[in-house]
């Protein structure tokens, strides 16, 4: 990367480095020289995504004062990082973080396994559950009954079926966000919605601020659109956004778009509180940044105490509708095969999105729109989503118990909603674990898929898609993969056992 896109202040970097000291060192660990400890600390912050790639570091003198060390120590640490490929410098531009060249970064998401592989491989790649029957069948039957009048038309509705647009608008209004049908566009899934937004607002070369980590498929969509991604590290644990970093990035990088998942963030499961939402909307408005809020996980709260305290939607803090564009979908809360998404935005933005659609997919399938409208209008949606929550809750608890039993050194916090567990894999490489997992019969995505430019090497994402005995077996196979990584295995090894749920 030729230039830095964000900056880390001396005091901020000092706090991050100090927080690392709370982690216990291994038995017999010798204290390294001061410059080496500093270099290792910065390198770890980059690999874990807590300091973004392409972030400008403070000048040597500033960091030395903040850490109360000599400038020589900081200079030696920076030189070591440059030699290892984790720092780039240019006279007059300063020094910024990087990742070593030549290391392939897994950018693309994981495609679903073909059905014939499901007997021998446990698939933890996709955060999707089977359809909540009988509601899928009932919705399709209801849609077929409503179809005849539409069959006599051309079937081309670029903004979506009027009935579904009105129903979605009513649902936002019921949540305390007054919405007109003219503010809604129905899309082919949330991916279709975000793709349309990126093409409208984020032309090639435009900066887009993203959470770090973030949803792998969206990151790749933005890369292929030619965007320059500016990562913003999440706050520690499940506490949502680091607002100091967001304000800094929005002020200094001036991104055209910012993409966030406020509700049970994918992959961490974090839930941003109301104060964070208000402050982020205010900061985006001041910077002239369009804030794209992905609400696809918003109904997947799994614990009763969270349900009663769910924050207002991000768009609730933008009454003028000039800053926030909201994206919703049936794919996570209902079924991934139901490719219906929607955009809520100002009417002029919706009109622009609809006009641009003539050169994309023209419209969303009518039958699927009718099925979602049937669910919304009959109360079937609420019953189906309640079934989905029960499934995800049971799977989450089974997976957490199994991982804690089989891999006690792995670290994670249990999220109160969503579909994913973000795991620090005990100091092991997530990419190597994913590779060895394929050989032991469990398919997992490594952390770098969810970062920008190689961050999160020590992480895995584990979705709540399996439960019971399958969760136990998945954790057992992950433990076998971890043993192979620890042993330095490179060739074909253990064969996966065929598992029948």
Tab-separated table of N, CA and C in Angstrom, residues 130-262:
chain	number	residue	atom	x	y	z
A	130	UNK	N	-30.560	-24.257	8.433
A	130	UNK	CA	-31.631	-24.754	7.553
A	130	UNK	C	-32.906	-23.925	7.708
A	131	UNK	N	-33.774	-24.024	6.722
A	131	UNK	CA	-35.018	-23.253	6.732
A	131	UNK	C	-35.887	-23.621	7.932
A	132	UNK	N	-36.557	-22.623	8.546
A	132	UNK	CA	-37.429	-22.886	9.694
A	132	UNK	C	-38.798	-23.386	9.233
A	133	UNK	N	-38.893	-24.660	9.015
A	133	UNK	CA	-40.182	-25.227	8.606
A	133	UNK	C	-41.130	-25.336	9.798
A	134	UNK	N	-42.455	-25.289	9.541
A	134	UNK	CA	-43.116	-25.327	8.232
A	134	UNK	C	-43.280	-23.963	7.557
A	135	UNK	N	-42.577	-22.942	8.082
A	135	UNK	CA	-42.865	-21.572	7.650
A	135	UNK	C	-42.395	-21.290	6.236
A	136	UNK	N	-41.329	-21.921	5.792
A	136	UNK	CA	-40.911	-21.722	4.406
A	136	UNK	C	-41.968	-22.269	3.449
A	137	UNK	N	-42.419	-23.478	3.711
A	137	UNK	CA	-43.423	-24.088	2.832
A	137	UNK	C	-44.716	-23.278	2.835
A	138	UNK	N	-45.149	-22.847	3.995
A	138	UNK	CA	-46.380	-22.056	4.074
A	138	UNK	C	-46.241	-20.723	3.343
A	139	UNK	N	-45.049	-20.105	3.468
A	139	UNK	CA	-44.843	-18.816	2.801
A	139	UNK	C	-44.882	-18.978	1.287
A	140	UNK	N	-44.273	-20.044	0.776
A	140	UNK	CA	-44.285	-20.266	-0.672
A	140	UNK	C	-45.697	-20.584	-1.160
A	141	UNK	N	-46.447	-21.375	-0.392
A	141	UNK	CA	-47.827	-21.671	-0.769
A	141	UNK	C	-48.668	-20.398	-0.773
A	142	UNK	N	-48.469	-19.552	0.245
A	142	UNK	CA	-49.187	-18.275	0.282
A	142	UNK	C	-48.812	-17.383	-0.891
A	143	UNK	N	-47.530	-17.407	-1.277
A	143	UNK	CA	-47.084	-16.603	-2.410
A	143	UNK	C	-47.717	-17.078	-3.709
A	144	UNK	N	-47.829	-18.392	-3.869
A	144	UNK	CA	-48.437	-18.934	-5.088
A	144	UNK	C	-49.905	-18.511	-5.213
A	145	UNK	N	-50.586	-18.414	-4.082
A	145	UNK	CA	-51.981	-17.980	-4.114
A	145	UNK	C	-52.092	-16.515	-4.534
A	146	UNK	N	-51.083	-15.709	-4.184
A	146	UNK	CA	-51.110	-14.283	-4.522
A	146	UNK	C	-50.520	-13.981	-5.894
A	147	UNK	N	-49.934	-14.964	-6.535
A	147	UNK	CA	-49.176	-14.734	-7.758
A	147	UNK	C	-50.017	-14.381	-8.997
A	148	UNK	N	-51.215	-14.976	-9.212
A	148	UNK	CA	-51.914	-14.787	-10.498
A	148	UNK	C	-52.036	-13.344	-10.975
A	149	UNK	N	-52.412	-12.367	-10.133
A	149	UNK	CA	-52.511	-10.998	-10.667
A	149	UNK	C	-51.172	-10.470	-11.196
A	150	UNK	N	-50.073	-10.849	-10.546
A	150	UNK	CA	-48.762	-10.376	-10.976
A	150	UNK	C	-48.315	-11.073	-12.265
A	151	UNK	N	-48.803	-12.295	-12.471
A	151	UNK	CA	-48.423	-13.035	-13.671
A	151	UNK	C	-48.957	-12.373	-14.931
A	152	UNK	N	-49.964	-11.518	-14.798
A	152	UNK	CA	-50.527	-10.818	-15.957
A	152	UNK	C	-49.792	-9.516	-16.251
A	153	UNK	N	-48.731	-9.238	-15.465
A	153	UNK	CA	-47.926	-8.030	-15.710
A	153	UNK	C	-46.574	-8.440	-16.286
A	154	UNK	N	-45.714	-7.466	-16.549
A	154	UNK	CA	-44.369	-7.764	-17.041
A	154	UNK	C	-43.490	-8.375	-15.956
A	155	UNK	N	-43.852	-8.217	-14.683
A	155	UNK	CA	-43.083	-8.802	-13.589
A	155	UNK	C	-41.808	-8.068	-13.231
A	156	UNK	N	-41.626	-6.895	-13.789
A	156	UNK	CA	-40.398	-6.128	-13.572
A	156	UNK	C	-40.702	-4.988	-12.601
A	157	UNK	N	-40.216	-5.094	-11.363
A	157	UNK	CA	-40.466	-4.077	-10.335
A	157	UNK	C	-39.111	-3.639	-9.767
A	158	UNK	N	-38.441	-2.694	-10.399
A	158	UNK	CA	-37.078	-2.323	-9.975
A	158	UNK	C	-36.980	-1.869	-8.526
A	159	UNK	N	-38.023	-1.233	-8.004
A	159	UNK	CA	-37.997	-0.788	-6.606
A	159	UNK	C	-38.540	-1.846	-5.658
A	160	UNK	N	-39.122	-2.923	-6.202
A	160	UNK	CA	-39.750	-3.942	-5.382
A	160	UNK	C	-41.260	-3.884	-5.493
A	161	UNK	N	-41.927	-4.959	-5.108
A	161	UNK	CA	-43.383	-4.977	-5.135
A	161	UNK	C	-43.940	-3.894	-4.213
A	162	UNK	N	-44.892	-3.111	-4.663
A	162	UNK	CA	-45.457	-2.069	-3.799
A	162	UNK	C	-45.968	-2.607	-2.463
A	163	UNK	N	-46.584	-3.784	-2.481
A	163	UNK	CA	-47.108	-4.340	-1.228
A	163	UNK	C	-45.996	-4.625	-0.234
A	164	UNK	N	-44.873	-5.162	-0.707
A	164	UNK	CA	-43.768	-5.469	0.197
A	164	UNK	C	-43.070	-4.194	0.662
A	165	UNK	N	-42.912	-3.222	-0.215
A	165	UNK	CA	-42.315	-1.951	0.205
A	165	UNK	C	-43.147	-1.302	1.307
A	166	UNK	N	-44.475	-1.340	1.144
A	166	UNK	CA	-45.348	-0.766	2.177
A	166	UNK	C	-45.235	-1.533	3.483
A	167	UNK	N	-45.156	-2.855	3.397
A	167	UNK	CA	-45.069	-3.671	4.605
A	167	UNK	C	-43.758	-3.408	5.343
A	168	UNK	N	-42.645	-3.321	4.611
A	168	UNK	CA	-41.359	-3.037	5.259
A	168	UNK	C	-41.380	-1.662	5.900
A	169	UNK	N	-41.962	-0.684	5.205
A	169	UNK	CA	-42.069	0.668	5.772
A	169	UNK	C	-42.891	0.652	7.057
A	170	UNK	N	-43.986	-0.111	7.069
A	170	UNK	CA	-44.814	-0.204	8.274
A	170	UNK	C	-44.042	-0.828	9.431
A	171	UNK	N	-43.193	-1.788	9.135
A	171	UNK	CA	-42.420	-2.435	10.200
A	171	UNK	C	-41.416	-1.463	10.817
A	172	UNK	N	-40.796	-0.615	9.998
A	172	UNK	CA	-39.906	0.406	10.566
A	172	UNK	C	-40.703	1.405	11.404
A	173	UNK	N	-41.852	1.809	10.905
A	173	UNK	CA	-42.687	2.748	11.650
A	173	UNK	C	-43.097	2.175	12.993
A	174	UNK	N	-43.413	0.883	13.021
A	174	UNK	CA	-43.780	0.225	14.269
A	174	UNK	C	-42.617	0.187	15.259
A	175	UNK	N	-41.390	0.261	14.757
A	175	UNK	CA	-40.210	0.283	15.632
A	175	UNK	C	-39.865	1.698	16.078
A	176	UNK	N	-40.706	2.660	15.742
A	176	UNK	CA	-40.470	4.040	16.141
A	176	UNK	C	-39.677	4.848	15.148
A	177	UNK	N	-39.537	4.335	13.894
A	177	UNK	CA	-38.811	5.043	12.847
A	177	UNK	C	-39.793	5.335	11.720
A	178	UNK	N	-40.476	6.483	11.731
A	178	UNK	CA	-41.459	6.772	10.678
A	178	UNK	C	-40.848	6.607	9.292
A	179	UNK	N	-41.503	5.805	8.455
A	179	UNK	CA	-40.949	5.457	7.144
A	179	UNK	C	-42.059	5.385	6.116
A	180	UNK	N	-41.802	5.933	4.927
A	180	UNK	CA	-42.737	5.855	3.811
A	180	UNK	C	-42.273	4.768	2.845
A	181	UNK	N	-43.182	4.187	2.071
A	181	UNK	CA	-42.772	3.196	1.067
A	181	UNK	C	-41.738	3.744	0.092
A	182	UNK	N	-41.787	5.064	-0.164
A	182	UNK	CA	-40.821	5.671	-1.087
A	182	UNK	C	-39.390	5.628	-0.550
A	183	UNK	N	-39.228	5.286	0.722
A	183	UNK	CA	-37.895	5.173	1.321
A	183	UNK	C	-37.347	3.753	1.261
A	184	UNK	N	-38.080	2.845	0.642
A	184	UNK	CA	-37.704	1.428	0.624
A	184	UNK	C	-37.429	0.970	-0.804
A	185	UNK	N	-36.338	0.235	-0.984
A	185	UNK	CA	-36.092	-0.489	-2.224
A	185	UNK	C	-35.811	-1.939	-1.866
A	186	UNK	N	-36.508	-2.866	-2.515
A	186	UNK	CA	-36.287	-4.294	-2.295
A	186	UNK	C	-35.151	-4.749	-3.205
A	187	UNK	N	-34.235	-5.552	-2.658
A	187	UNK	CA	-33.043	-5.978	-3.389
A	187	UNK	C	-32.917	-7.502	-3.361
A	188	UNK	N	-31.968	-7.995	-4.121
A	188	UNK	CA	-31.679	-9.425	-4.109
A	188	UNK	C	-30.667	-9.688	-3.005
A	189	UNK	N	-31.169	-9.847	-1.795
A	189	UNK	CA	-30.326	-10.059	-0.622
A	189	UNK	C	-29.630	-8.792	-0.167
A	190	UNK	N	-29.004	-8.871	1.025
A	190	UNK	CA	-28.255	-7.731	1.538
A	190	UNK	C	-27.036	-7.445	0.678
A	191	UNK	N	-26.429	-8.482	0.106
A	191	UNK	CA	-25.270	-8.271	-0.764
A	191	UNK	C	-25.650	-7.409	-1.963
A	192	UNK	N	-26.825	-7.681	-2.544
A	192	UNK	CA	-27.282	-6.866	-3.654
A	192	UNK	C	-27.490	-5.422	-3.246
A	193	UNK	N	-27.993	-5.220	-2.021
A	193	UNK	CA	-28.214	-3.865	-1.528
A	193	UNK	C	-26.897	-3.112	-1.374
A	194	UNK	N	-25.926	-3.752	-0.744
A	194	UNK	CA	-24.656	-3.069	-0.484
A	194	UNK	C	-23.874	-2.864	-1.776
A	195	UNK	N	-23.988	-3.809	-2.693
A	195	UNK	CA	-23.339	-3.639	-3.994
A	195	UNK	C	-23.895	-2.390	-4.699
A	196	UNK	N	-25.221	-2.229	-4.668
A	196	UNK	CA	-25.830	-1.065	-5.304
A	196	UNK	C	-25.388	0.231	-4.631
A	197	UNK	N	-25.309	0.236	-3.305
A	197	UNK	CA	-24.887	1.432	-2.571
A	197	UNK	C	-23.441	1.779	-2.891
A	198	UNK	N	-22.579	0.754	-2.934
A	198	UNK	CA	-21.163	1.006	-3.226
A	198	UNK	C	-20.981	1.591	-4.622
A	199	UNK	N	-21.740	1.104	-5.584
A	199	UNK	CA	-21.598	1.627	-6.937
A	199	UNK	C	-22.149	3.049	-7.052
A	200	UNK	N	-23.158	3.372	-6.227
A	200	UNK	CA	-23.719	4.718	-6.283
A	200	UNK	C	-22.817	5.736	-5.594
A	201	UNK	N	-22.271	5.364	-4.424
A	201	UNK	CA	-21.528	6.334	-3.614
A	201	UNK	C	-20.019	6.105	-3.621
A	202	UNK	N	-19.593	4.886	-3.849
A	202	UNK	CA	-18.176	4.565	-3.681
A	202	UNK	C	-17.509	4.166	-4.974
A	203	UNK	N	-17.236	5.100	-5.828
A	203	UNK	CA	-16.571	4.789	-7.088
A	203	UNK	C	-15.161	4.264	-6.873
A	204	UNK	N	-14.552	3.782	-7.946
A	204	UNK	CA	-13.205	3.217	-7.863
A	204	UNK	C	-12.241	4.234	-7.257
A	205	UNK	N	-11.497	3.756	-6.262
A	205	UNK	CA	-10.539	4.615	-5.587
A	205	UNK	C	-11.095	5.334	-4.373
A	206	UNK	N	-12.429	5.301	-4.173
A	206	UNK	CA	-13.022	5.958	-3.001
A	206	UNK	C	-12.680	5.182	-1.730
A	207	UNK	N	-12.526	5.919	-0.646
A	207	UNK	CA	-12.263	5.278	0.645
A	207	UNK	C	-13.567	4.845	1.308
A	208	UNK	N	-13.556	3.638	1.846
A	208	UNK	CA	-14.692	3.118	2.610
A	208	UNK	C	-14.167	2.663	3.963
A	209	UNK	N	-14.677	3.238	5.033
A	209	UNK	CA	-14.293	2.826	6.382
A	209	UNK	C	-15.081	1.579	6.760
A	210	UNK	N	-14.392	0.598	7.310
A	210	UNK	CA	-15.032	-0.659	7.707
A	210	UNK	C	-14.546	-1.053	9.092
A	211	UNK	N	-15.411	-1.738	9.807
A	211	UNK	CA	-15.003	-2.293	11.087
A	211	UNK	C	-13.896	-3.322	10.857
A	212	UNK	N	-13.042	-3.471	11.834
A	212	UNK	CA	-11.955	-4.439	11.737
A	212	UNK	C	-11.962	-5.304	12.990
A	213	UNK	N	-12.443	-6.577	12.850
A	213	UNK	CA	-12.797	-7.320	11.644
A	213	UNK	C	-14.187	-6.942	11.121
A	214	UNK	N	-14.507	-7.467	9.916
A	214	UNK	CA	-15.812	-7.240	9.325
A	214	UNK	C	-16.205	-8.464	8.505
A	215	UNK	N	-17.398	-8.413	7.909
A	215	UNK	CA	-17.942	-9.544	7.171
A	215	UNK	C	-17.130	-9.781	5.898
A	216	UNK	N	-16.594	-10.984	5.738
A	216	UNK	CA	-15.639	-11.283	4.667
A	216	UNK	C	-16.205	-11.001	3.285
A	217	UNK	N	-17.432	-11.422	3.014
A	217	UNK	CA	-17.985	-11.263	1.669
A	217	UNK	C	-18.191	-9.794	1.303
A	218	UNK	N	-18.548	-8.982	2.282
A	218	UNK	CA	-18.707	-7.545	2.012
A	218	UNK	C	-17.351	-6.904	1.733
A	219	UNK	N	-16.328	-7.293	2.493
A	219	UNK	CA	-14.993	-6.760	2.234
A	219	UNK	C	-14.542	-7.075	0.819
A	220	UNK	N	-14.790	-8.317	0.386
A	220	UNK	CA	-14.372	-8.688	-0.957
A	220	UNK	C	-15.189	-7.948	-2.018
A	221	UNK	N	-16.483	-7.781	-1.775
A	221	UNK	CA	-17.320	-7.017	-2.705
A	221	UNK	C	-16.750	-5.614	-2.885
A	222	UNK	N	-16.346	-4.991	-1.780
A	222	UNK	CA	-15.819	-3.634	-1.853
A	222	UNK	C	-14.470	-3.603	-2.545
A	223	UNK	N	-13.634	-4.600	-2.294
A	223	UNK	CA	-12.345	-4.665	-2.989
A	223	UNK	C	-12.551	-4.740	-4.501
A	224	UNK	N	-13.465	-5.610	-4.915
A	224	UNK	CA	-13.681	-5.801	-6.347
A	224	UNK	C	-14.329	-4.581	-6.994
A	225	UNK	N	-14.976	-3.745	-6.188
A	225	UNK	CA	-15.519	-2.487	-6.701
A	225	UNK	C	-14.437	-1.420	-6.813
A	226	UNK	N	-13.210	-1.745	-6.385
A	226	UNK	CA	-12.106	-0.803	-6.490
A	226	UNK	C	-11.970	0.148	-5.329
A	227	UNK	N	-12.658	-0.140	-4.201
A	227	UNK	CA	-12.597	0.760	-3.049
A	227	UNK	C	-11.271	0.619	-2.312
A	228	UNK	N	-10.890	1.670	-1.628
A	228	UNK	CA	-9.751	1.643	-0.706
A	228	UNK	C	-10.316	1.491	0.695
A	229	UNK	N	-10.104	0.329	1.309
A	229	UNK	CA	-10.703	0.037	2.603
A	229	UNK	C	-9.861	0.643	3.726
A	230	UNK	N	-10.536	1.326	4.637
A	230	UNK	CA	-9.880	1.925	5.800
A	230	UNK	C	-10.411	1.205	7.038
A	231	UNK	N	-9.624	0.303	7.637
A	231	UNK	CA	-10.130	-0.472	8.777
A	231	UNK	C	-10.141	0.344	10.068
A	232	UNK	N	-11.174	0.116	10.869
A	232	UNK	CA	-11.300	0.765	12.180
A	232	UNK	C	-11.491	-0.340	13.208
A	233	UNK	N	-10.544	-0.490	14.112
A	233	UNK	CA	-10.582	-1.593	15.072
A	233	UNK	C	-11.804	-1.497	15.974
A	234	UNK	N	-12.387	-2.655	16.279
A	234	UNK	CA	-13.483	-2.721	17.231
A	234	UNK	C	-12.963	-2.479	18.647
A	235	UNK	N	-13.856	-2.131	19.558
A	235	UNK	CA	-13.483	-2.009	20.959
A	235	UNK	C	-13.204	-3.396	21.525
A	236	UNK	N	-12.603	-3.434	22.690
A	236	UNK	CA	-12.270	-4.708	23.311
A	236	UNK	C	-13.519	-5.529	23.622
A	237	UNK	N	-13.416	-6.840	23.466
A	237	UNK	CA	-14.514	-7.726	23.814
A	237	UNK	C	-15.739	-7.500	22.953
A	238	UNK	N	-16.899	-7.505	23.581
A	238	UNK	CA	-18.166	-7.357	22.871
A	238	UNK	C	-18.781	-5.992	23.111
A	239	UNK	N	-17.942	-4.999	23.369
A	239	UNK	CA	-18.452	-3.685	23.781
A	239	UNK	C	-18.725	-2.741	22.624
A	240	UNK	N	-18.695	-3.248	21.390
A	240	UNK	CA	-19.109	-2.414	20.268
A	240	UNK	C	-17.960	-1.668	19.618
A	241	UNK	N	-18.174	-0.389	19.333
A	241	UNK	CA	-17.218	0.401	18.575
A	241	UNK	C	-16.296	1.207	19.483
A	242	UNK	N	-15.087	1.425	19.019
A	242	UNK	CA	-14.148	2.335	19.664
A	242	UNK	C	-14.392	3.717	19.051
A	243	UNK	N	-15.132	4.551	19.742
A	243	UNK	CA	-15.578	5.800	19.146
A	243	UNK	C	-14.444	6.795	18.937
A	244	UNK	N	-13.389	6.738	19.773
A	244	UNK	CA	-12.257	7.630	19.541
A	244	UNK	C	-11.626	7.329	18.179
A	245	UNK	N	-11.487	6.049	17.857
A	245	UNK	CA	-10.900	5.675	16.571
A	245	UNK	C	-11.823	6.051	15.416
A	246	UNK	N	-13.126	5.849	15.592
A	246	UNK	CA	-14.044	6.203	14.515
A	246	UNK	C	-14.008	7.699	14.227
A	247	UNK	N	-14.020	8.512	15.271
A	247	UNK	CA	-13.973	9.962	15.050
A	247	UNK	C	-12.691	10.358	14.327
A	248	UNK	N	-11.577	9.731	14.721
A	248	UNK	CA	-10.298	10.052	14.100
A	248	UNK	C	-10.286	9.672	12.619
A	249	UNK	N	-10.762	8.471	12.305
A	249	UNK	CA	-10.758	8.016	10.912
A	249	UNK	C	-11.692	8.871	10.059
A	250	UNK	N	-12.880	9.151	10.557
A	250	UNK	CA	-13.818	9.958	9.778
A	250	UNK	C	-13.284	11.368	9.553
A	251	UNK	N	-12.581	11.892	10.543
A	251	UNK	CA	-12.040	13.247	10.414
A	251	UNK	C	-10.834	13.281	9.479
A	252	UNK	N	-9.925	12.292	9.595
A	252	UNK	CA	-8.657	12.360	8.871
A	252	UNK	C	-8.709	11.690	7.500
A	253	UNK	N	-9.405	10.548	7.392
A	253	UNK	CA	-9.446	9.835	6.109
A	253	UNK	C	-10.584	10.315	5.224
A	254	UNK	N	-11.615	10.943	5.830
A	254	UNK	CA	-12.779	11.452	5.086
A	254	UNK	C	-13.322	10.411	4.108
A	255	UNK	N	-13.686	9.204	4.599
A	255	UNK	CA	-14.210	8.171	3.691
A	255	UNK	C	-15.561	8.578	3.120
A	256	UNK	N	-15.832	8.158	1.889
A	256	UNK	CA	-17.126	8.464	1.270
A	256	UNK	C	-18.225	7.655	1.934
A	257	UNK	N	-17.915	6.417	2.313
A	257	UNK	CA	-18.878	5.507	2.927
A	257	UNK	C	-18.241	4.904	4.171
A	258	UNK	N	-19.060	4.587	5.164
A	258	UNK	CA	-18.642	3.760	6.299
A	258	UNK	C	-19.658	2.624	6.425
A	259	UNK	N	-19.155	1.399	6.514
A	259	UNK	CA	-20.031	0.219	6.618
A	259	UNK	C	-19.891	-0.372	8.008
A	260	UNK	N	-21.046	-0.529	8.711
A	260	UNK	CA	-21.022	-1.037	10.080
A	260	UNK	C	-22.144	-2.054	10.298
A	261	UNK	N	-21.889	-2.970	11.233
A	261	UNK	CA	-22.911	-3.923	11.690
A	261	UNK	C	-23.086	-3.676	13.175
A	262	UNK	N	-24.121	-2.923	13.537
A	262	UNK	CA	-24.301	-2.510	14.929
A	262	UNK	C	-24.908	-3.599	15.788
